[in-house]
PDB file of C-alpha atoms in Angstrom:
ATOM      1  CA  UNK T 956     -34.679 -13.953 -26.038  1.00 70.00           C
ATOM      2  CA  UNK T 957     -32.569 -14.538 -22.951  1.00 83.00           C
ATOM      3  CA  UNK T 958     -29.302 -12.643 -22.560  1.00 87.00           C
ATOM      4  CA  UNK T 959     -25.921 -13.942 -21.504  1.00 85.00           C
ATOM      5  CA  UNK T 960     -26.546 -12.639 -17.974  1.00 88.00           C
ATOM      6  CA  UNK T 961     -29.791 -14.605 -17.818  1.00 88.00           C
ATOM      7  CA  UNK T 962     -28.184 -17.935 -18.659  1.00 89.00           C
ATOM      8  CA  UNK T 963     -24.633 -17.678 -17.305  1.00 90.00           C
ATOM      9  CA  UNK T 964     -25.675 -18.321 -13.725  1.00 92.00           C
ATOM     10  CA  UNK T 965     -23.451 -20.061 -11.154  1.00 92.00           C
ATOM     11  CA  UNK T 966     -25.690 -23.151 -11.460  1.00 92.00           C
ATOM     12  CA  UNK T 967     -25.276 -23.188 -15.240  1.00 92.00           C
ATOM     13  CA  UNK T 968     -21.508 -22.832 -14.988  1.00 92.00           C
ATOM     14  CA  UNK T 969     -21.373 -25.636 -12.430  1.00 91.00           C
ATOM     15  CA  UNK T 970     -23.447 -27.786 -14.812  1.00 92.00           C
ATOM     16  CA  UNK T 971     -20.879 -27.269 -17.592  1.00 92.00           C
ATOM     17  CA  UNK T 972     -18.143 -28.344 -15.189  1.00 91.00           C
ATOM     18  CA  UNK T 973     -20.133 -31.471 -14.293  1.00 92.00           C
ATOM     19  CA  UNK T 974     -20.536 -32.411 -17.972  1.00 91.00           C
ATOM     20  CA  UNK T 975     -16.795 -31.958 -18.504  1.00 90.00           C
ATOM     21  CA  UNK T 976     -15.961 -34.163 -15.521  1.00 90.00           C
ATOM     22  CA  UNK T 977     -18.491 -36.878 -16.461  1.00 90.00           C
ATOM     23  CA  UNK T 978     -17.490 -36.902 -20.138  1.00 88.00           C
ATOM     24  CA  UNK T 979     -21.017 -37.087 -21.533  1.00 88.00           C
ATOM     25  CA  UNK T 980     -24.461 -35.583 -21.084  1.00 89.00           C
ATOM     26  CA  UNK T 981     -25.908 -38.949 -19.995  1.00 89.00           C
ATOM     27  CA  UNK T 982     -23.251 -39.562 -17.348  1.00 91.00           C
ATOM     28  CA  UNK T 983     -23.556 -35.990 -16.049  1.00 90.00           C
ATOM     29  CA  UNK T 984     -27.349 -36.316 -15.913  1.00 91.00           C
ATOM     30  CA  UNK T 985     -27.062 -39.502 -13.843  1.00 92.00           C
ATOM     31  CA  UNK T 986     -24.639 -37.824 -11.449  1.00 91.00           C
ATOM     32  CA  UNK T 987     -26.920 -34.798 -11.083  1.00 91.00           C
ATOM     33  CA  UNK T 988     -30.114 -36.842 -10.797  1.00 92.00           C
ATOM     34  CA  UNK T 989     -31.832 -35.328 -13.859  1.00 92.00           C
ATOM     35  CA  UNK T 990     -32.787 -36.565 -17.322  1.00 93.00           C
ATOM     36  CA  UNK T 991     -30.295 -35.949 -20.171  1.00 89.00           C
ATOM     37  CA  UNK T 992     -32.806 -33.855 -22.077  1.00 91.00           C
ATOM     38  CA  UNK T 993     -32.856 -31.343 -19.225  1.00 92.00           C
ATOM     39  CA  UNK T 994     -29.098 -30.787 -19.595  1.00 91.00           C
ATOM     40  CA  UNK T 995     -29.384 -30.587 -23.371  1.00 90.00           C
ATOM     41  CA  UNK T 996     -32.103 -27.940 -23.064  1.00 92.00           C
ATOM     42  CA  UNK T 997     -30.055 -25.788 -20.656  1.00 91.00           C
ATOM     43  CA  UNK T 998     -26.955 -26.035 -22.852  1.00 92.00           C
ATOM     44  CA  UNK T 999     -28.980 -24.918 -25.893  1.00 92.00           C
ATOM     45  CA  UNK T1000     -30.274 -21.950 -23.873  1.00 92.00           C
ATOM     46  CA  UNK T1001     -26.674 -20.866 -23.237  1.00 92.00           C
ATOM     47  CA  UNK T1002     -25.714 -21.421 -26.883  1.00 92.00           C
ATOM     48  CA  UNK T1003     -28.694 -19.394 -28.108  1.00 92.00           C
ATOM     49  CA  UNK T1004     -27.947 -16.516 -25.739  1.00 91.00           C
ATOM     50  CA  UNK T1005     -24.264 -16.422 -26.707  1.00 91.00           C
ATOM     51  CA  UNK T1006     -24.928 -17.303 -30.367  1.00 92.00           C
ATOM     52  CA  UNK T1007     -22.177 -19.955 -30.325  1.00 92.00           C
ATOM     53  CA  UNK T1008     -21.913 -23.736 -30.318  1.00 92.00           C
ATOM     54  CA  UNK T1009     -20.390 -25.086 -27.103  1.00 92.00           C
ATOM     55  CA  UNK T1010     -20.327 -28.778 -28.064  1.00 90.00           C
ATOM     56  CA  UNK T1011     -19.572 -30.687 -31.252  1.00 87.00           C
ATOM     57  CA  UNK T1012     -22.850 -32.480 -31.992  1.00 78.00           C
ATOM     58  CA  UNK T1013     -21.137 -34.936 -34.377  1.00 78.00           C
ATOM     59  CA  UNK T1014     -19.435 -36.622 -31.431  1.00 71.00           C
ATOM     60  CA  UNK T1015     -21.187 -39.053 -29.084  1.00 71.00           C
ATOM     61  CA  UNK T1016     -19.079 -37.689 -26.276  1.00 75.00           C
ATOM     62  CA  UNK T1017     -19.429 -34.196 -24.820  1.00 77.00           C
ATOM     63  CA  UNK T1018     -16.738 -32.804 -27.117  1.00 87.00           C
ATOM     64  CA  UNK T1019     -16.245 -29.062 -26.477  1.00 90.00           C
ATOM     65  CA  UNK T1020     -15.708 -26.606 -29.304  1.00 91.00           C
ATOM     66  CA  UNK T1021     -13.016 -23.950 -28.872  1.00 93.00           C
ATOM     67  CA  UNK T1022     -15.704 -21.547 -27.677  1.00 93.00           C
ATOM     68  CA  UNK T1023     -16.982 -24.144 -25.222  1.00 92.00           C
ATOM     69  CA  UNK T1024     -13.491 -24.792 -23.872  1.00 92.00           C
ATOM     70  CA  UNK T1025     -12.991 -21.068 -23.337  1.00 93.00           C
ATOM     71  CA  UNK T1026     -16.304 -20.794 -21.503  1.00 93.00           C
ATOM     72  CA  UNK T1027     -15.364 -23.755 -19.308  1.00 91.00           C
ATOM     73  CA  UNK T1028     -12.047 -22.101 -18.381  1.00 90.00           C
ATOM     74  CA  UNK T1029     -13.817 -18.846 -17.535  1.00 91.00           C
ATOM     75  CA  UNK T1030     -16.499 -20.769 -15.629  1.00 90.00           C
ATOM     76  CA  UNK T1031     -13.838 -22.172 -13.298  1.00 88.00           C
ATOM     77  CA  UNK T1032     -12.424 -18.700 -12.694  1.00 88.00           C
ATOM     78  CA  UNK T1033     -15.849 -17.106 -12.126  1.00 90.00           C
ATOM     79  CA  UNK T1034     -16.953 -19.816  -9.699  1.00 88.00           C
ATOM     80  CA  UNK T1035     -13.693 -19.422  -7.765  1.00 83.00           C
ATOM     81  CA  UNK T1036     -14.294 -15.666  -7.649  1.00 85.00           C
ATOM     82  CA  UNK T1037     -17.805 -16.205  -6.335  1.00 87.00           C
ATOM     83  CA  UNK T1038     -16.468 -18.506  -3.619  1.00 81.00           C
ATOM     84  CA  UNK T1039     -13.794 -15.944  -2.732  1.00 74.00           C
ATOM     85  CA  UNK T1040     -16.342 -13.134  -2.480  1.00 81.00           C
ATOM     86  CA  UNK T1041     -18.582 -15.290  -0.283  1.00 79.00           C
ATOM     87  CA  UNK T1042     -15.670 -16.113   2.013  1.00 69.00           C
ATOM     88  CA  UNK T1043     -14.623 -12.459   2.154  1.00 69.00           C
ATOM     89  CA  UNK T1044     -18.141 -11.329   3.062  1.00 79.00           C
ATOM     90  CA  UNK T1045     -18.369 -13.968   5.802  1.00 73.00           C
ATOM     91  CA  UNK T1046     -15.044 -12.921   7.279  1.00 67.00           C
ATOM     92  CA  UNK T1047     -15.779  -9.199   7.015  1.00 70.00           C
ATOM     93  CA  UNK T1048     -18.942  -9.915   8.993  1.00 81.00           C
ATOM     94  CA  UNK T1049     -16.683 -11.161  11.780  1.00 80.00           C
ATOM     95  CA  UNK T1050     -15.035  -7.760  12.153  1.00 88.00           C
ATOM     96  CA  UNK T1051     -12.418  -7.560   9.400  1.00 89.00           C
ATOM     97  CA  UNK T1052     -12.391  -4.375   7.310  1.00 88.00           C
ATOM     98  CA  UNK T1053     -12.736  -4.759   3.514  1.00 86.00           C
ATOM     99  CA  UNK T1054      -9.696  -2.443   3.117  1.00 90.00           C
ATOM    100  CA  UNK T1055      -7.194  -0.769   5.428  1.00 93.00           C
ATOM    101  CA  UNK T1056      -5.358   2.260   4.052  1.00 94.00           C
ATOM    102  CA  UNK T1057      -2.083   3.276   5.685  1.00 96.00           C
ATOM    103  CA  UNK T1058      -0.472   6.661   5.049  1.00 95.00           C
ATOM    104  CA  UNK T1059       3.325   6.478   5.326  1.00 95.00           C
ATOM    105  CA  UNK T1060       5.589   9.474   5.631  1.00 93.00           C
ATOM    106  CA  UNK T1061       8.694   9.246   3.467  1.00 91.00           C
ATOM    107  CA  UNK T1062      10.945   9.023   6.560  1.00 93.00           C
ATOM    108  CA  UNK T1063       9.431   5.655   7.473  1.00 95.00           C
ATOM    109  CA  UNK T1064      11.349   2.474   6.616  1.00 94.00           C
ATOM    110  CA  UNK T1065       9.601   0.854   3.674  1.00 93.00           C
ATOM    111  CA  UNK T1066      11.458  -2.416   4.245  1.00 94.00           C
ATOM    112  CA  UNK T1067      10.018  -2.669   7.766  1.00 96.00           C
ATOM    113  CA  UNK T1068       6.532  -1.833   6.488  1.00 97.00           C
ATOM    114  CA  UNK T1069       6.802  -4.606   3.900  1.00 97.00           C
ATOM    115  CA  UNK T1070       7.884  -7.070   6.586  1.00 97.00           C
ATOM    116  CA  UNK T1071       4.796  -6.104   8.582  1.00 98.00           C
ATOM    117  CA  UNK T1072       2.626  -6.553   5.484  1.00 98.00           C
ATOM    118  CA  UNK T1073       4.150  -9.991   4.969  1.00 98.00           C
ATOM    119  CA  UNK T1074       3.241 -10.977   8.533  1.00 97.00           C
ATOM    120  CA  UNK T1075      -0.260  -9.568   8.124  1.00 98.00           C
ATOM    121  CA  UNK T1076      -0.922 -11.410   4.859  1.00 97.00           C
ATOM    122  CA  UNK T1077       0.302 -14.670   6.412  1.00 97.00           C
ATOM    123  CA  UNK T1078      -2.891 -14.583   8.492  1.00 94.00           C
ATOM    124  CA  UNK T1079      -4.898 -14.866   5.250  1.00 91.00           C
ATOM    125  CA  UNK T1080      -7.170 -11.992   6.280  1.00 91.00           C
ATOM    126  CA  UNK T1081      -9.989 -10.750   4.035  1.00 86.00           C
ATOM    127  CA  UNK T1082      -8.732  -7.197   4.415  1.00 91.00           C
ATOM    128  CA  UNK T1083      -6.949  -5.562   1.499  1.00 92.00           C
ATOM    129  CA  UNK T1084      -4.019  -3.285   2.401  1.00 96.00           C
ATOM    130  CA  UNK T1085      -3.401  -0.021   0.567  1.00 96.00           C
ATOM    131  CA  UNK T1086      -0.251   2.003   1.229  1.00 97.00           C
ATOM    132  CA  UNK T1087      -0.113   5.750   0.518  1.00 94.00           C
ATOM    133  CA  UNK T1088       3.183   7.642   0.214  1.00 92.00           C
ATOM    134  CA  UNK T1089       2.888  11.002   1.955  1.00 91.00           C
ATOM    135  CA  UNK T1090       5.180  13.701   3.290  1.00 87.00           C
ATOM    136  CA  UNK T1091       5.097  16.153   6.184  1.00 79.00           C
ATOM    137  CA  UNK T1092       1.588  17.454   6.976  1.00 83.00           C
ATOM    138  CA  UNK T1093       0.142  15.473   4.072  1.00 84.00           C
ATOM    139  CA  UNK T1094       0.561  12.314   6.170  1.00 88.00           C
ATOM    140  CA  UNK T1095      -1.817  13.617   8.839  1.00 88.00           C
ATOM    141  CA  UNK T1096      -4.177  15.154   6.283  1.00 86.00           C
ATOM    142  CA  UNK T1097      -4.641  11.763   4.618  1.00 87.00           C
ATOM    143  CA  UNK T1098      -5.936  10.524   7.967  1.00 89.00           C
ATOM    144  CA  UNK T1099      -8.226  13.433   8.839  1.00 85.00           C
ATOM    145  CA  UNK T1100      -9.676  13.621   5.323  1.00 82.00           C
ATOM    146  CA  UNK T1101     -10.758   9.985   5.521  1.00 84.00           C
ATOM    147  CA  UNK T1102      -8.314   8.804   2.865  1.00 88.00           C
ATOM    148  CA  UNK T1103      -6.357   6.715   5.382  1.00 91.00           C
ATOM    149  CA  UNK T1104      -7.223   4.690   8.468  1.00 91.00           C
ATOM    150  CA  UNK T1105      -3.744   4.745   9.982  1.00 95.00           C
ATOM    151  CA  UNK T1106      -0.929   7.287   9.558  1.00 95.00           C
ATOM    152  CA  UNK T1107       2.661   6.399  10.419  1.00 96.00           C
ATOM    153  CA  UNK T1108       5.212   9.209  10.588  1.00 94.00           C
ATOM    154  CA  UNK T1109       3.101  12.130  11.793  1.00 92.00           C
ATOM    155  CA  UNK T1110       4.623  15.313  13.180  1.00 83.00           C
ATOM    156  CA  UNK T1111       3.883  17.236  15.316  1.00 68.00           C
ATOM    157  CA  UNK T1112       1.721  15.292  17.800  1.00 60.00           C
ATOM    158  CA  UNK T1113      -1.743  15.389  16.204  1.00 62.00           C
ATOM    159  CA  UNK T1114      -3.761  14.329  19.257  1.00 56.00           C
ATOM    160  CA  UNK T1115      -4.560  17.885  20.286  1.00 53.00           C
ATOM    161  CA  UNK T1116      -5.804  18.844  16.819  1.00 56.00           C
ATOM    162  CA  UNK T1117      -8.991  16.803  16.681  1.00 61.00           C
ATOM    163  CA  UNK T1118     -11.071  14.788  19.114  1.00 63.00           C
ATOM    164  CA  UNK T1119     -11.583  11.748  16.879  1.00 79.00           C
ATOM    165  CA  UNK T1120      -7.883  11.092  16.269  1.00 86.00           C
ATOM    166  CA  UNK T1121      -5.709   9.059  18.611  1.00 90.00           C
ATOM    167  CA  UNK T1122      -1.922   9.059  18.475  1.00 91.00           C
ATOM    168  CA  UNK T1123       1.078   7.552  20.182  1.00 93.00           C
ATOM    169  CA  UNK T1124       4.811   8.307  19.938  1.00 95.00           C
ATOM    170  CA  UNK T1125       6.764   6.331  17.366  1.00 95.00           C
ATOM    171  CA  UNK T1126      10.113   7.716  18.450  1.00 95.00           C
ATOM    172  CA  UNK T1127      12.550  10.574  18.012  1.00 95.00           C
ATOM    173  CA  UNK T1128      14.418  11.046  14.758  1.00 94.00           C
ATOM    174  CA  UNK T1129      17.732  12.911  14.730  1.00 94.00           C
ATOM    175  CA  UNK T1130      18.658  15.021  11.706  1.00 94.00           C
ATOM    176  CA  UNK T1131      22.116  16.156  10.615  1.00 95.00           C
ATOM    177  CA  UNK T1132      23.156  18.805   8.124  1.00 95.00           C
ATOM    178  CA  UNK T1133      25.003  16.908   5.401  1.00 96.00           C
ATOM    179  CA  UNK T1134      26.484  17.578   1.970  1.00 97.00           C
ATOM    180  CA  UNK T1135      28.478  15.609  -0.592  1.00 97.00           C
ATOM    181  CA  UNK T1136      32.288  15.843  -0.230  1.00 97.00           C
ATOM    182  CA  UNK T1137      32.491  17.791  -3.523  1.00 97.00           C
ATOM    183  CA  UNK T1138      29.877  20.326  -2.403  1.00 97.00           C
ATOM    184  CA  UNK T1139      31.234  23.844  -1.723  1.00 96.00           C
ATOM    185  CA  UNK T1140      30.132  23.706   1.925  1.00 97.00           C
ATOM    186  CA  UNK T1141      31.987  20.456   2.605  1.00 96.00           C
ATOM    187  CA  UNK T1142      35.219  22.284   3.426  1.00 95.00           C
ATOM    188  CA  UNK T1143      33.683  25.469   4.805  1.00 96.00           C
ATOM    189  CA  UNK T1144      34.664  26.444   8.389  1.00 95.00           C
ATOM    190  CA  UNK T1145      32.230  25.392  11.116  1.00 94.00           C
ATOM    191  CA  UNK T1146      29.757  26.159  12.433  1.00 95.00           C
ATOM    192  CA  UNK T1147      28.045  27.100   9.183  1.00 94.00           C
ATOM    193  CA  UNK T1148      26.187  30.388   9.494  1.00 94.00           C
ATOM    194  CA  UNK T1149      22.699  30.953   8.093  1.00 92.00           C
ATOM    195  CA  UNK T1150      24.183  33.634   5.842  1.00 93.00           C
ATOM    196  CA  UNK T1151      26.606  31.127   4.305  1.00 95.00           C
ATOM    197  CA  UNK T1152      24.011  28.326   3.979  1.00 94.00           C
ATOM    198  CA  UNK T1153      21.588  30.759   2.343  1.00 93.00           C
ATOM    199  CA  UNK T1154      23.996  31.222  -0.554  1.00 95.00           C
ATOM    200  CA  UNK T1155      23.706  27.559  -1.544  1.00 95.00           C
ATOM    201  CA  UNK T1156      20.807  25.488  -2.856  1.00 95.00           C
ATOM    202  CA  UNK T1157      18.754  23.519  -0.358  1.00 94.00           C
ATOM    203  CA  UNK T1158      17.092  20.189  -1.089  1.00 94.00           C
ATOM    204  CA  UNK T1159      13.577  19.934   0.339  1.00 91.00           C
ATOM    205  CA  UNK T1160      10.869  17.282   0.385  1.00 90.00           C
ATOM    206  CA  UNK T1161       7.562  18.540  -0.992  1.00 85.00           C
ATOM    207  CA  UNK T1162       4.686  18.495   1.474  1.00 80.00           C
ATOM    208  CA  UNK T1163       1.982  16.199   0.077  1.00 75.00           C
ATOM    209  CA  UNK T1164      -0.801  18.178   1.770  1.00 58.00           C
ATOM    210  CA  UNK T1165      -3.694  18.916  -0.601  1.00 53.00           C
ATOM    211  CA  UNK T1166      -4.989  21.985   1.204  1.00 48.00           C
ATOM    212  CA  UNK T1167      -2.971  24.831   2.662  1.00 44.00           C
ATOM    213  CA  UNK T1168       0.679  25.752   2.252  1.00 46.00           C
ATOM    214  CA  UNK T1169       2.195  22.751   3.978  1.00 47.00           C
ATOM    215  CA  UNK T1170       5.259  22.517   6.182  1.00 50.00           C
ATOM    216  CA  UNK T1171       8.866  23.396   5.478  1.00 54.00           C
ATOM    217  CA  UNK T1172      11.908  22.747   7.674  1.00 60.00           C
ATOM    218  CA  UNK T1173      15.272  24.455   7.641  1.00 61.00           C
ATOM    219  CA  UNK T1174      14.733  26.653   4.563  1.00 72.00           C
ATOM    220  CA  UNK T1175      16.087  30.191   4.685  1.00 76.00           C
ATOM    221  CA  UNK T1176      14.469  33.246   3.160  1.00 80.00           C
ATOM    222  CA  UNK T1177      15.625  33.793  -0.416  1.00 82.00           C
ATOM    223  CA  UNK T1178      17.432  30.454  -0.602  1.00 88.00           C
ATOM    224  CA  UNK T1179      17.368  28.492  -3.865  1.00 92.00           C
ATOM    225  CA  UNK T1180      15.409  25.286  -3.330  1.00 92.00           C
ATOM    226  CA  UNK T1181      15.410  21.975  -5.196  1.00 94.00           C
ATOM    227  CA  UNK T1182      12.138  20.233  -4.251  1.00 92.00           C
ATOM    228  CA  UNK T1183      11.788  16.448  -4.484  1.00 93.00           C
ATOM    229  CA  UNK T1184       9.026  13.996  -3.682  1.00 88.00           C
ATOM    230  CA  UNK T1185      10.501  11.814  -0.933  1.00 90.00           C
ATOM    231  CA  UNK T1186      13.242  11.595   1.668  1.00 91.00           C
ATOM    232  CA  UNK T1187      15.025   8.937  -0.416  1.00 92.00           C
ATOM    233  CA  UNK T1188      15.040  11.327  -3.391  1.00 95.00           C
ATOM    234  CA  UNK T1189      16.411  14.029  -1.109  1.00 95.00           C
ATOM    235  CA  UNK T1190      19.190  11.691   0.010  1.00 96.00           C
ATOM    236  CA  UNK T1191      19.992  10.950  -3.647  1.00 96.00           C
ATOM    237  CA  UNK T1192      20.196  14.667  -4.401  1.00 97.00           C
ATOM    238  CA  UNK T1193      22.576  15.205  -1.470  1.00 97.00           C
ATOM    239  CA  UNK T1194      24.818  12.356  -2.641  1.00 97.00           C
ATOM    240  CA  UNK T1195      25.019  13.974  -6.087  1.00 97.00           C
ATOM    241  CA  UNK T1196      25.967  17.344  -4.651  1.00 97.00           C
ATOM    242  CA  UNK T1197      22.779  18.989  -5.899  1.00 97.00           C
ATOM    243  CA  UNK T1198      22.204  20.769  -2.607  1.00 96.00           C
ATOM    244  CA  UNK T1199      22.445  20.606   1.153  1.00 95.00           C
ATOM    245  CA  UNK T1200      20.167  20.363   4.135  1.00 94.00           C
ATOM    246  CA  UNK T1201      19.134  18.111   6.982  1.00 94.00           C
ATOM    247  CA  UNK T1202      18.834  14.357   6.592  1.00 95.00           C
ATOM    248  CA  UNK T1203      17.692  11.691   9.063  1.00 93.00           C
ATOM    249  CA  UNK T1204      20.813  10.444  10.791  1.00 94.00           C
ATOM    250  CA  UNK T1205      19.767   6.805  10.343  1.00 92.00           C
ATOM    251  CA  UNK T1206      19.509   7.256   6.565  1.00 93.00           C
ATOM    252  CA  UNK T1207      22.697   9.284   6.258  1.00 95.00           C
ATOM    253  CA  UNK T1208      24.980   7.183   8.494  1.00 94.00           C
ATOM    254  CA  UNK T1209      25.978   4.523   5.900  1.00 94.00           C
ATOM    255  CA  UNK T1210      27.148   7.298   3.543  1.00 96.00           C
ATOM    256  CA  UNK T1211      28.813   9.287   6.285  1.00 96.00           C
ATOM    257  CA  UNK T1212      30.785   6.169   7.254  1.00 95.00           C
ATOM    258  CA  UNK T1213      31.953   5.644   3.642  1.00 95.00           C
ATOM    259  CA  UNK T1214      32.750   9.310   3.024  1.00 96.00           C
ATOM    260  CA  UNK T1215      29.952   9.920   0.510  1.00 97.00           C
ATOM    261  CA  UNK T1216      28.407  12.492   2.843  1.00 97.00           C
ATOM    262  CA  UNK T1217      30.029  15.025   5.137  1.00 97.00           C
ATOM    263  CA  UNK T1218      28.260  16.170   8.304  1.00 96.00           C
ATOM    264  CA  UNK T1219      28.590  19.880   9.025  1.00 96.00           C
ATOM    265  CA  UNK T1220      27.903  21.687  12.278  1.00 95.00           C
ATOM    266  CA  UNK T1221      25.633  24.686  11.931  1.00 94.00           C
ATOM    267  CA  UNK T1222      24.842  27.656  14.147  1.00 91.00           C
ATOM    268  CA  UNK T1223      21.359  26.219  14.630  1.00 86.00           C
ATOM    269  CA  UNK T1224      22.623  22.832  15.766  1.00 83.00           C
ATOM    270  CA  UNK T1225      21.239  19.426  14.830  1.00 83.00           C
ATOM    271  CA  UNK T1226      17.484  18.949  14.869  1.00 86.00           C
ATOM    272  CA  UNK T1227      15.524  16.253  16.662  1.00 91.00           C
ATOM    273  CA  UNK T1228      11.917  15.556  15.704  1.00 91.00           C
ATOM    274  CA  UNK T1229       9.314  13.588  17.647  1.00 93.00           C
ATOM    275  CA  UNK T1230       7.489  11.238  15.260  1.00 94.00           C
ATOM    276  CA  UNK T1231       4.043   9.770  15.970  1.00 94.00           C
ATOM    277  CA  UNK T1232       1.538   7.361  14.514  1.00 95.00           C
ATOM    278  CA  UNK T1233      -2.170   8.149  14.533  1.00 93.00           C
ATOM    279  CA  UNK T1234      -5.506   6.570  13.737  1.00 93.00           C
ATOM    280  CA  UNK T1235      -9.121   7.643  13.524  1.00 84.00           C
ATOM    281  CA  UNK T1236     -11.816   6.577  15.959  1.00 74.00           C
ATOM    282  CA  UNK T1237     -14.171   8.737  17.970  1.00 55.00           C
ATOM    283  CA  UNK T1238     -15.884   7.764  21.202  1.00 52.00           C
ATOM    284  CA  UNK T1239     -17.768   4.518  20.821  1.00 52.00           C
ATOM    285  CA  UNK T1240     -16.125   3.716  17.480  1.00 59.00           C
ATOM    286  CA  UNK T1241     -15.368   0.043  16.929  1.00 72.00           C
ATOM    287  CA  UNK T1242     -11.913  -0.805  15.619  1.00 84.00           C
ATOM    288  CA  UNK T1243     -11.716  -3.335  12.829  1.00 89.00           C
ATOM    289  CA  UNK T1244      -9.544  -6.384  13.371  1.00 93.00           C
ATOM    290  CA  UNK T1245      -6.997  -5.308  10.754  1.00 95.00           C
ATOM    291  CA  UNK T1246      -6.441  -1.943  12.438  1.00 95.00           C
ATOM    292  CA  UNK T1247      -6.246  -3.722  15.791  1.00 94.00           C
ATOM    293  CA  UNK T1248      -3.501  -5.967  14.410  1.00 97.00           C
ATOM    294  CA  UNK T1249      -1.434  -3.052  13.122  1.00 97.00           C
ATOM    295  CA  UNK T1250      -1.810  -1.100  16.359  1.00 96.00           C
ATOM    296  CA  UNK T1251      -0.731  -4.188  18.292  1.00 97.00           C
ATOM    297  CA  UNK T1252       2.448  -4.422  16.198  1.00 98.00           C
ATOM    298  CA  UNK T1253       3.169  -0.750  16.871  1.00 97.00           C
ATOM    299  CA  UNK T1254       3.101  -1.426  20.619  1.00 97.00           C
ATOM    300  CA  UNK T1255       6.456  -3.180  20.130  1.00 97.00           C
ATOM    301  CA  UNK T1256       9.426  -0.908  20.836  1.00 97.00           C
ATOM    302  CA  UNK T1257      11.513  -2.997  18.427  1.00 97.00           C
ATOM    303  CA  UNK T1258       9.005  -2.459  15.612  1.00 97.00           C
ATOM    304  CA  UNK T1259       8.786   1.284  16.287  1.00 97.00           C
ATOM    305  CA  UNK T1260      12.563   1.607  16.227  1.00 96.00           C
ATOM    306  CA  UNK T1261      12.815  -0.396  13.000  1.00 96.00           C
ATOM    307  CA  UNK T1262      10.238   1.835  11.281  1.00 96.00           C
ATOM    308  CA  UNK T1263      12.455   4.839  11.980  1.00 94.00           C
ATOM    309  CA  UNK T1264      15.921   3.324  11.661  1.00 91.00           C
ATOM    310  CA  UNK T1265      16.035   0.280   9.363  1.00 85.00           C
ATOM    311  CA  UNK T1266      16.636   1.989   6.030  1.00 76.00           C
ATOM    312  CA  UNK T1267      18.306  -0.224   3.455  1.00 64.00           C
ATOM    313  CA  UNK T1268      21.233   0.887   1.374  1.00 51.00           C
ATOM    314  CA  UNK T1269      20.665   3.460  -1.349  1.00 46.00           C
ATOM    315  CA  UNK T1270      22.302   3.079  -4.724  1.00 39.00           C
TER     316      UNK T1270
END
């Protein structure tokens, strides 16, 4: 006996659609250029394989049962899926990647990334986009481990680390030491010494690296640390007075201006970090069209600046 997979072919599903459009087996047979008995035989094959009745035989018209109506609805969806797969395969053959994975450090503006995604999807490409949230050295590791095709927010410059990775500068991000106005260090005399800072909890972003110890910035030996998963979570912790530490100036500025954060001078001074973006591709490697598009956008100084600076308000 034939199985459902044997009989539910694209041709069979298209036949059911033709019967529905024509309204009867006879009319559908005329439109398809076959005898009505041929359609009846194929329908019975489907019914036998599924062990259901698709049509009400008491009606002279092609009256669907509930099961038949459900199959017709699914037939439309399946045929659309088949068409979509065929179109995707054709377009991938023209140089589009099936999927492009982008690793994003938590200092990168998500709003700007979403605007770029919106522009990319407006091209109706066959490439699926996958975004990965990473932090510190985990951003670069996602690239080198093959889990990402493009990494935005890499530090330090990764180009010297491996021959099959290319990188370009994204920009320089300035960091300031900031605490909430009700934090004990808010009114402490400046510049803050390491000895004084060490007495108070620091807020740190966890490195998302899977192998190795990962990177840390600005933590002092013996200091209590509150570790969070992203730079936005770190900002939230600062605003709540849960600890201190360095924040990107562009993220902190709106709260500095409104008095919700206080910038403090330290003996070490404010930190500036060079941020890069990087992608894989050894000698002779062919870039997919999706990666080419993203790299082209990153050539824009305005886009690079927005990725570092355009952080929306935080509740």
